[in-house]
Amino acid sequence: GQQVMQIPQYQHVQEGEDFTTYCNSSTTLSNIQWYKQRPGGHPVFLIQLVKSGEVKKQKRLTFQFGEAKKNSSLHITATQTTDVGTYFCAGVGGNKLVFGAGTILRVKS
Amino acid sequence: GAGVSQSPRYKVAKRGQDVALRCDPISGHVSLFWYQQALGQGPEFLTYFQNEAQLDKSGLPSDRFFAERPEGSVSTLKIQRTQQEDSAVYLCASSLLGQGTYEQYFGPGTRLTVT
């Protein structure tokens, strides 16, 4: 079945440094969603990408969808302590939403 | 309502007991999903309802798992004869329409521990 892989599994950065997480799917996706889960919390929707090569920005967050619609990335510029949490991509292929294992971000102040 | 609510928030069950987990979706949301999240993993799809119809139950791990949404609003996930491997957080999510088309709003989850 469809698999969604995320790397890295874990990243610990100094406050102010940049952070990137990458998501790869074994199959072509119709769209991809990104969620953030704070420690002890539940996933919260960040964004959805639909078009091949799409780039969307939310303040310090930049999301990209690959040309082949099989990969995506999330880049955070100048991390802050409020960015701490686990970032999940979730691929939509067929009728299912398949989550990656997530990238845990820790920020040292 | 303000968001998706789930109850109980924590449940400890002895192996072999039956449990029932409840989800109250956002009012007016047509679609409802159940996920299982193991420690350090992403949510894994269990089942999906559109109104009262269960359109996809392919993620239910065994016939001990059963979900219903009889009136197209509140949903219950039931696990019979719980096993230790059932220990996880069970997340419910709702969305306006469609499985992957719209953003999903997650509840706080029920943490199930089977001893």
GROMACS .gro file of N, CA and C in nm, chain A residues 9 31 33 35 37 40-45 48 88 92 95-102 104, chain B residues 9 35 37 40-43 45 48 56 58-59 91 99-104 106-109:
model
  138
    9GLN      N    1   1.407   1.210   1.142
    9GLN     CA    2   1.314   1.167   1.247
    9GLN      C    3   1.310   1.271   1.359
   31ASN      N    4  -0.304   1.526  -0.333
   31ASN     CA    5  -0.262   1.646  -0.259
   31ASN      C    6  -0.188   1.603  -0.133
   33GLN      N    7  -0.107   1.728   0.287
   33GLN     CA    8  -0.138   1.817   0.397
   33GLN      C    9  -0.024   1.810   0.499
   35TYR      N   10   0.061   1.888   0.916
   35TYR     CA   11   0.004   1.908   1.049
   35TYR      C   12   0.117   1.927   1.149
   37GLN      N   13   0.193   1.885   1.571
   37GLN     CA   14   0.144   1.830   1.698
   37GLN      C   15   0.239   1.874   1.808
   40GLY      N   16   0.217   1.646   2.385
   40GLY     CA   17   0.096   1.622   2.464
   40GLY      C   18  -0.032   1.668   2.396
   41GLY      N   19  -0.021   1.720   2.275
   41GLY     CA   20  -0.139   1.771   2.206
   41GLY      C   21  -0.185   1.683   2.092
   42HIS      N   22  -0.272   1.739   2.009
   42HIS     CA   23  -0.323   1.665   1.896
   42HIS      C   24  -0.281   1.735   1.767
   43PRO      N   25  -0.284   1.663   1.654
   43PRO     CA   26  -0.242   1.726   1.528
   43PRO      C   27  -0.331   1.845   1.492
   44VAL      N   28  -0.267   1.952   1.446
   44VAL     CA   29  -0.337   2.072   1.402
   44VAL      C   30  -0.298   2.101   1.258
   45PHE      N   31  -0.396   2.118   1.174
   45PHE     CA   32  -0.376   2.142   1.031
   45PHE      C   33  -0.297   2.271   1.009
   48GLN      N   34  -0.253   2.279   0.300
   48GLN     CA   35  -0.271   2.175   0.199
   48GLN      C   36  -0.210   2.224   0.068
   88PHE      N   37   0.404   1.662   1.084
   88PHE     CA   38   0.363   1.548   1.003
   88PHE      C   39   0.320   1.593   0.865
   92VAL      N   40  -0.253   1.231   0.039
   92VAL     CA   41  -0.383   1.185  -0.006
   92VAL      C   42  -0.365   1.114  -0.139
   95ASN      N   43  -0.850   0.728  -0.163
   95ASN     CA   44  -0.944   0.786  -0.066
   95ASN      C   45  -0.884   0.800   0.073
   96LYS      N   46  -0.755   0.773   0.087
   96LYS     CA   47  -0.697   0.770   0.221
   96LYS      C   48  -0.604   0.888   0.248
   97LEU      N   49  -0.597   0.924   0.375
   97LEU     CA   50  -0.497   1.020   0.424
   97LEU      C   51  -0.394   0.935   0.498
   98VAL      N   52  -0.270   0.932   0.444
   98VAL     CA   53  -0.165   0.850   0.504
   98VAL      C   54  -0.059   0.941   0.563
   99PHE      N   55  -0.039   0.929   0.694
   99PHE     CA   56   0.056   1.015   0.765
   99PHE      C   57   0.196   0.956   0.763
  100GLY      N   58   0.296   1.045   0.754
  100GLY     CA   59   0.432   1.004   0.780
  100GLY      C   60   0.453   0.989   0.930
  101ALA      N   61   0.572   0.942   0.967
  101ALA     CA   62   0.602   0.920   1.108
  101ALA      C   63   0.633   1.049   1.182
  102GLY      N   64   0.655   1.157   1.107
  102GLY     CA   65   0.677   1.286   1.169
  102GLY      C   66   0.823   1.320   1.193
  104ILE      N   67   1.039   1.535   1.473
  104ILE     CA   68   1.032   1.605   1.603
  104ILE      C   69   1.131   1.720   1.599
  118ARG      N   70  -1.075   1.081   2.828
  118ARG     CA   71  -0.942   1.122   2.783
  118ARG      C   72  -0.839   1.013   2.812
  144TYR      N   73  -0.837   0.741   1.406
  144TYR     CA   74  -0.697   0.706   1.386
  144TYR      C   75  -0.644   0.643   1.514
  146GLN      N   76  -0.277   0.621   1.713
  146GLN     CA   77  -0.142   0.677   1.714
  146GLN      C   78  -0.060   0.610   1.823
  149GLY      N   79   0.545   0.788   1.926
  149GLY     CA   80   0.651   0.817   1.831
  149GLY      C   81   0.616   0.794   1.685
  150GLN      N   82   0.488   0.769   1.659
  150GLN     CA   83   0.444   0.744   1.522
  150GLN      C   84   0.339   0.845   1.479
  151GLY      N   85   0.313   0.849   1.350
  151GLY     CA   86   0.205   0.931   1.300
  151GLY      C   87   0.072   0.861   1.316
  152PRO      N   88  -0.038   0.936   1.309
  152PRO     CA   89  -0.170   0.872   1.317
  152PRO      C   90  -0.187   0.771   1.204
  154PHE      N   91  -0.468   0.551   0.997
  154PHE     CA   92  -0.610   0.549   0.965
  154PHE      C   93  -0.675   0.418   1.010
  157TYR      N   94  -1.355   0.551   0.838
  157TYR     CA   95  -1.406   0.679   0.788
  157TYR      C   96  -1.557   0.671   0.769
  165ASP      N   97  -1.529   0.340   0.469
  165ASP     CA   98  -1.399   0.274   0.463
  165ASP      C   99  -1.363   0.226   0.602
  167SER      N  100  -1.105  -0.016   0.623
  167SER     CA  101  -0.991  -0.099   0.587
  167SER      C  102  -0.877  -0.093   0.687
  168GLY      N  103  -0.873   0.012   0.770
  168GLY     CA  104  -0.764   0.025   0.866
  168GLY      C  105  -0.789  -0.042   1.000
  200LEU      N  106  -0.738   0.881   1.813
  200LEU     CA  107  -0.774   1.015   1.772
  200LEU      C  108  -0.896   1.012   1.682
  208GLN      N  109  -1.271   1.275   0.239
  208GLN     CA  110  -1.165   1.218   0.320
  208GLN      C  111  -1.038   1.299   0.312
  209GLY      N  112  -0.990   1.332   0.196
  209GLY     CA  113  -0.864   1.403   0.189
  209GLY      C  114  -0.876   1.543   0.132
  210THR      N  115  -0.997   1.581   0.101
  210THR     CA  116  -1.014   1.707   0.031
  210THR      C  117  -1.003   1.828   0.122
  211TYR      N  118  -1.048   1.813   0.243
  211TYR     CA  119  -1.052   1.924   0.336
  211TYR      C  120  -0.966   1.897   0.459
  212GLU      N  121  -0.930   2.005   0.526
  212GLU     CA  122  -0.850   1.989   0.647
  212GLU      C  123  -0.931   1.912   0.750
  213GLN      N  124  -0.859   1.835   0.830
  213GLN     CA  125  -0.921   1.758   0.935
  213GLN      C  126  -0.894   1.824   1.070
  215PHE      N  127  -0.878   1.762   1.460
  215PHE     CA  128  -0.860   1.650   1.551
  215PHE      C  129  -0.910   1.683   1.691
  216GLY      N  130  -0.959   1.579   1.756
  216GLY     CA  131  -0.991   1.589   1.898
  216GLY      C  132  -0.866   1.564   1.981
  217PRO      N  133  -0.876   1.576   2.115
  217PRO     CA  134  -0.760   1.560   2.202
  217PRO      C  135  -0.714   1.417   2.215
  218GLY      N  136  -0.796   1.322   2.173
  218GLY     CA  137  -0.758   1.181   2.179
  218GLY      C  138  -0.798   1.114   2.309
   0.00000   0.00000   0.00000
